[in-house]
PDB file of C-alpha atoms in Angstrom:
ATOM      1  CA  MET T   1      12.143  13.048  -4.099  1.00 82.00           C
ATOM      2  CA  SER T   2      13.253  12.241  -0.573  1.00 93.00           C
ATOM      3  CA  ASP T   3      16.444  10.296   0.101  1.00 95.00           C
ATOM      4  CA  ALA T   4      14.377   7.314   1.245  1.00 96.00           C
ATOM      5  CA  GLY T   5      12.087   7.496  -1.779  1.00 97.00           C
ATOM      6  CA  ASP T   6      15.048   7.788  -4.120  1.00 97.00           C
ATOM      7  CA  PHE T   7      16.688   4.770  -2.468  1.00 97.00           C
ATOM      8  CA  VAL T   8      13.558   2.634  -2.949  1.00 98.00           C
ATOM      9  CA  ASP T   9      13.042   3.740  -6.550  1.00 98.00           C
ATOM     10  CA  ARG T  10      16.667   3.133  -7.558  1.00 98.00           C
ATOM     11  CA  ALA T  11      16.771  -0.260  -5.826  1.00 98.00           C
ATOM     12  CA  LEU T  12      13.549  -1.407  -7.494  1.00 98.00           C
ATOM     13  CA  GLN T  13      14.806  -0.356 -10.911  1.00 98.00           C
ATOM     14  CA  TYR T  14      18.145  -2.066 -10.274  1.00 97.00           C
ATOM     15  CA  GLU T  15      16.382  -5.326  -9.354  1.00 96.00           C
ATOM     16  CA  ALA T  16      14.100  -5.178 -12.411  1.00 97.00           C
ATOM     17  CA  THR T  17      14.195  -7.125 -15.646  1.00 96.00           C
ATOM     18  CA  TRP T  18      12.594  -5.992 -18.862  1.00 96.00           C
ATOM     19  CA  GLU T  19      11.200  -9.505 -19.392  1.00 97.00           C
ATOM     20  CA  ARG T  20       9.306  -9.429 -16.082  1.00 96.00           C
ATOM     21  CA  ALA T  21       8.082  -5.893 -16.823  1.00 96.00           C
ATOM     22  CA  ALA T  22       6.785  -6.942 -20.255  1.00 96.00           C
ATOM     23  CA  ALA T  23       5.108 -10.051 -18.832  1.00 95.00           C
ATOM     24  CA  SER T  24       3.427  -8.021 -16.061  1.00 94.00           C
ATOM     25  CA  SER T  25       2.231  -5.424 -18.521  1.00 93.00           C
ATOM     26  CA  ALA T  26       0.823  -8.118 -20.818  1.00 94.00           C
ATOM     27  CA  LEU T  27      -0.926  -9.811 -17.889  1.00 92.00           C
ATOM     28  CA  TRP T  28      -2.295  -6.766 -16.055  1.00 92.00           C
ATOM     29  CA  GLY T  29      -2.585  -4.077 -18.703  1.00 89.00           C
ATOM     30  CA  HIS T  30      -1.241  -0.591 -19.039  1.00 87.00           C
ATOM     31  CA  GLU T  31      -2.926   1.388 -16.248  1.00 92.00           C
ATOM     32  CA  LEU T  32       0.303   1.112 -14.256  1.00 95.00           C
ATOM     33  CA  GLU T  33       3.899   0.974 -15.337  1.00 96.00           C
ATOM     34  CA  PHE T  34       5.999  -2.016 -14.346  1.00 97.00           C
ATOM     35  CA  TYR T  35       9.696  -1.951 -13.537  1.00 98.00           C
ATOM     36  CA  GLY T  36       9.885  -5.730 -13.496  1.00 97.00           C
ATOM     37  CA  ALA T  37      11.155  -6.271  -9.939  1.00 98.00           C
ATOM     38  CA  SER T  38      10.069  -9.408  -8.088  1.00 96.00           C
ATOM     39  CA  VAL T  39       7.996  -9.371  -4.922  1.00 96.00           C
ATOM     40  CA  GLY T  40      11.045 -10.696  -3.071  1.00 97.00           C
ATOM     41  CA  ALA T  41      13.099  -7.768  -4.361  1.00 98.00           C
ATOM     42  CA  ILE T  42      10.395  -5.348  -3.237  1.00 98.00           C
ATOM     43  CA  ARG T  43      10.298  -6.845   0.254  1.00 98.00           C
ATOM     44  CA  GLY T  44      14.100  -6.873   0.412  1.00 98.00           C
ATOM     45  CA  THR T  45      14.252  -3.235  -0.673  1.00 98.00           C
ATOM     46  CA  VAL T  46      11.861  -2.189   2.100  1.00 98.00           C
ATOM     47  CA  ARG T  47      13.875  -4.252   4.604  1.00 98.00           C
ATOM     48  CA  ASP T  48      17.054  -2.480   3.435  1.00 97.00           C
ATOM     49  CA  LEU T  49      15.256   0.861   3.663  1.00 98.00           C
ATOM     50  CA  ASN T  50      14.313   0.125   7.268  1.00 96.00           C
ATOM     51  CA  ASN T  51      17.928  -0.735   8.034  1.00 96.00           C
ATOM     52  CA  ARG T  52      19.126   2.544   6.476  1.00 96.00           C
ATOM     53  CA  HIS T  53      16.401   4.681   8.041  1.00 95.00           C
ATOM     54  CA  LYS T  54      15.947   3.162  11.463  1.00 91.00           C
ATOM     55  CA  ASN T  55      13.061   4.215  13.690  1.00 91.00           C
ATOM     56  CA  MET T  56      11.063   6.124  11.098  1.00 96.00           C
ATOM     57  CA  THR T  57       8.281   8.121  12.692  1.00 97.00           C
ATOM     58  CA  HIS T  58       4.613   7.935  11.812  1.00 97.00           C
ATOM     59  CA  ASP T  59       4.896  11.061   9.671  1.00 97.00           C
ATOM     60  CA  GLU T  60       7.983   9.761   7.862  1.00 97.00           C
ATOM     61  CA  VAL T  61       6.334   6.421   7.084  1.00 98.00           C
ATOM     62  CA  THR T  62       3.096   7.945   5.855  1.00 98.00           C
ATOM     63  CA  ALA T  63       4.876  10.626   3.807  1.00 98.00           C
ATOM     64  CA  LEU T  64       7.124   8.019   2.192  1.00 98.00           C
ATOM     65  CA  SER T  65       4.188   5.724   1.448  1.00 98.00           C
ATOM     66  CA  SER T  66       2.448   8.625  -0.310  1.00 98.00           C
ATOM     67  CA  GLU T  67       5.610   9.530  -2.194  1.00 98.00           C
ATOM     68  CA  LEU T  68       5.967   5.967  -3.435  1.00 98.00           C
ATOM     69  CA  TRP T  69       2.272   5.690  -4.298  1.00 98.00           C
ATOM     70  CA  ASN T  70       2.104   8.957  -6.255  1.00 97.00           C
ATOM     71  CA  VAL T  71       4.048   7.531  -9.193  1.00 97.00           C
ATOM     72  CA  PRO T  72       1.855   4.958 -10.975  1.00 97.00           C
ATOM     73  CA  VAL T  73       4.385   2.113 -10.925  1.00 98.00           C
ATOM     74  CA  PHE T  74       3.279  -1.287  -9.631  1.00 97.00           C
ATOM     75  CA  GLU T  75       6.478  -2.007  -7.703  1.00 98.00           C
ATOM     76  CA  ARG T  76       6.519   1.413  -6.012  1.00 98.00           C
ATOM     77  CA  ARG T  77       2.918   0.951  -4.878  1.00 98.00           C
ATOM     78  CA  LEU T  78       3.623  -2.533  -3.597  1.00 98.00           C
ATOM     79  CA  ALA T  79       6.666  -1.158  -1.741  1.00 98.00           C
ATOM     80  CA  ALA T  80       4.386   1.444  -0.121  1.00 98.00           C
ATOM     81  CA  ILE T  81       2.089  -1.356   1.036  1.00 98.00           C
ATOM     82  CA  VAL T  82       5.007  -3.409   2.412  1.00 98.00           C
ATOM     83  CA  LEU T  83       6.238  -0.316   4.256  1.00 98.00           C
ATOM     84  CA  LEU T  84       2.793   0.192   5.812  1.00 98.00           C
ATOM     85  CA  GLN T  85       2.530  -3.515   6.694  1.00 97.00           C
ATOM     86  CA  GLY T  86       5.729  -3.271   8.669  1.00 96.00           C
ATOM     87  CA  SER T  87       4.631  -0.059  10.368  1.00 97.00           C
ATOM     88  CA  LEU T  88       1.151  -1.022  11.555  1.00 97.00           C
ATOM     89  CA  ALA T  89       2.025  -0.150  15.149  1.00 96.00           C
ATOM     90  CA  LEU T  90       2.581   3.470  14.070  1.00 97.00           C
ATOM     91  CA  LEU T  91      -0.677   3.830  12.134  1.00 97.00           C
ATOM     92  CA  ASN T  92      -3.961   5.127  13.516  1.00 95.00           C
ATOM     93  CA  ASN T  93      -7.523   5.726  12.369  1.00 93.00           C
ATOM     94  CA  THR T  94      -6.637   9.078  10.795  1.00 94.00           C
ATOM     95  CA  ASP T  95      -4.464   7.208   8.304  1.00 97.00           C
ATOM     96  CA  LEU T  96      -7.580   5.680   6.764  1.00 96.00           C
ATOM     97  CA  THR T  97      -8.083   8.873   4.748  1.00 95.00           C
ATOM     98  CA  ARG T  98      -4.694   8.404   3.054  1.00 96.00           C
ATOM     99  CA  ILE T  99      -5.323   4.693   2.574  1.00 97.00           C
ATOM    100  CA  GLU T 100      -8.746   5.463   1.086  1.00 97.00           C
ATOM    101  CA  GLY T 101      -6.968   7.466  -1.592  1.00 97.00           C
ATOM    102  CA  PHE T 102      -4.613   4.547  -2.199  1.00 98.00           C
ATOM    103  CA  LEU T 103      -7.539   2.142  -2.593  1.00 97.00           C
ATOM    104  CA  ARG T 104      -9.260   4.510  -5.015  1.00 96.00           C
ATOM    105  CA  GLY T 105      -6.184   4.321  -7.219  1.00 94.00           C
ATOM    106  CA  ALA T 106      -5.452   0.618  -6.740  1.00 93.00           C
ATOM    107  CA  VAL T 107      -6.438  -0.356 -10.337  1.00 93.00           C
ATOM    108  CA  LEU T 108      -5.421  -3.991  -9.721  1.00 95.00           C
ATOM    109  CA  GLN T 109      -6.565  -6.656  -7.296  1.00 94.00           C
ATOM    110  CA  GLU T 110      -2.876  -7.440  -6.733  1.00 95.00           C
ATOM    111  CA  ILE T 111      -2.570  -3.965  -5.201  1.00 96.00           C
ATOM    112  CA  SER T 112      -5.991  -3.709  -3.567  1.00 96.00           C
ATOM    113  CA  ASP T 113      -5.933  -7.056  -1.751  1.00 97.00           C
ATOM    114  CA  PRO T 114      -2.655  -6.667   0.168  1.00 97.00           C
ATOM    115  CA  LEU T 115      -3.643  -3.125   1.075  1.00 97.00           C
ATOM    116  CA  THR T 116      -7.041  -4.343   2.252  1.00 97.00           C
ATOM    117  CA  PHE T 117      -6.049  -7.528   4.083  1.00 96.00           C
ATOM    118  CA  ASP T 118      -2.530  -6.727   5.261  1.00 97.00           C
ATOM    119  CA  VAL T 119      -2.888  -3.054   6.184  1.00 97.00           C
ATOM    120  CA  VAL T 120      -6.476  -1.868   6.628  1.00 97.00           C
ATOM    121  CA  ALA T 121      -7.984  -4.956   8.269  1.00 96.00           C
ATOM    122  CA  PRO T 122      -5.294  -5.341  10.956  1.00 96.00           C
ATOM    123  CA  LEU T 123      -5.222  -1.572  11.495  1.00 96.00           C
ATOM    124  CA  ILE T 124      -8.957  -1.449  12.180  1.00 96.00           C
ATOM    125  CA  ASP T 125      -8.867  -4.667  14.185  1.00 94.00           C
ATOM    126  CA  ALA T 126      -6.317  -3.096  16.562  1.00 95.00           C
ATOM    127  CA  LEU T 127      -8.373   0.071  17.145  1.00 95.00           C
ATOM    128  CA  ARG T 128     -10.492   0.482  20.259  1.00 95.00           C
ATOM    129  CA  GLY T 129     -13.134   2.870  21.551  1.00 96.00           C
ATOM    130  CA  SER T 130     -13.996   5.985  19.575  1.00 96.00           C
ATOM    131  CA  ASP T 131     -11.157   5.364  17.088  1.00 96.00           C
ATOM    132  CA  ARG T 132     -12.722   2.013  16.211  1.00 94.00           C
ATOM    133  CA  LYS T 133     -16.175   3.586  15.867  1.00 95.00           C
ATOM    134  CA  ARG T 134     -14.802   6.226  13.462  1.00 95.00           C
ATOM    135  CA  ALA T 135     -13.049   3.530  11.430  1.00 95.00           C
ATOM    136  CA  GLU T 136     -16.224   1.450  11.253  1.00 94.00           C
ATOM    137  CA  ALA T 137     -18.139   4.551  10.098  1.00 95.00           C
ATOM    138  CA  ALA T 138     -15.553   4.979   7.347  1.00 95.00           C
ATOM    139  CA  LEU T 139     -16.146   1.366   6.270  1.00 95.00           C
ATOM    140  CA  VAL T 140     -19.894   2.025   6.037  1.00 96.00           C
ATOM    141  CA  ARG T 141     -19.179   5.057   3.847  1.00 96.00           C
ATOM    142  CA  TRP T 142     -16.715   3.080   1.714  1.00 97.00           C
ATOM    143  CA  ALA T 143     -19.291   0.315   1.198  1.00 97.00           C
ATOM    144  CA  GLN T 144     -21.643   2.826  -0.430  1.00 96.00           C
ATOM    145  CA  ASP T 145     -19.011   4.579  -2.533  1.00 96.00           C
ATOM    146  CA  GLY T 146     -18.952   4.473  -6.326  1.00 96.00           C
ATOM    147  CA  ASN T 147     -15.348   3.276  -6.454  1.00 96.00           C
ATOM    148  CA  PRO T 148     -15.292  -0.528  -6.896  1.00 95.00           C
ATOM    149  CA  TRP T 149     -11.962  -1.009  -5.098  1.00 95.00           C
ATOM    150  CA  LEU T 150     -13.149   0.930  -2.078  1.00 96.00           C
ATOM    151  CA  ARG T 151     -16.456  -0.957  -1.955  1.00 96.00           C
ATOM    152  CA  ARG T 152     -14.671  -4.291  -2.347  1.00 95.00           C
ATOM    153  CA  ALA T 153     -12.292  -3.425   0.496  1.00 96.00           C
ATOM    154  CA  ALA T 154     -15.135  -2.326   2.785  1.00 96.00           C
ATOM    155  CA  HIS T 155     -17.133  -5.498   2.242  1.00 96.00           C
ATOM    156  CA  ALA T 156     -14.098  -7.759   2.682  1.00 95.00           C
ATOM    157  CA  ILE T 157     -12.951  -6.029   5.863  1.00 95.00           C
ATOM    158  CA  THR T 158     -16.419  -5.941   7.351  1.00 93.00           C
ATOM    159  CA  ALA T 159     -16.823  -9.666   6.725  1.00 92.00           C
ATOM    160  CA  LYS T 160     -13.373 -10.423   8.143  1.00 86.00           C
ATOM    161  CA  LEU T 161     -13.989  -8.378  11.280  1.00 83.00           C
ATOM    162  CA  ALA T 162     -17.426  -9.921  11.786  1.00 84.00           C
ATOM    163  CA  ALA T 163     -15.931 -13.415  11.575  1.00 85.00           C
ATOM    164  CA  ALA T 164     -13.254 -12.626  14.186  1.00 73.00           C
TER     165      ALA T 164
END
């Protein structure tokens, strides 16, 4: 694990309570593990990460988001989303492939929705020219995919972009 990934994981576990973890597991099931950290603690951890690792590059942000996502823990995945939200200016249309993989493994609306509305939609909205056309083609493909989270994201983003 990278230094940054280790920092996030340790901080999230430190901020966790077993009561919150048990309540989350009872509410959302057992497809993901739950540390029991609050959303505020997750956001604070990513803020602290950004203070410790100033000026992360595109490759560092995307690698760290994948590292966090690869362990099926709710709080780690939400931290990956918060990291991407704060790094939208670094992201480009080629990152949609990585994000597609994240959406395929979302397993919960509480993961899928912030990824869809707070990362993918603003990312695509900011694209222009051929990058935008490629992103829109990806949305068409997602809308026809067998994965329900990917289809849901495609339809929601398409509707949001059409309304803008």
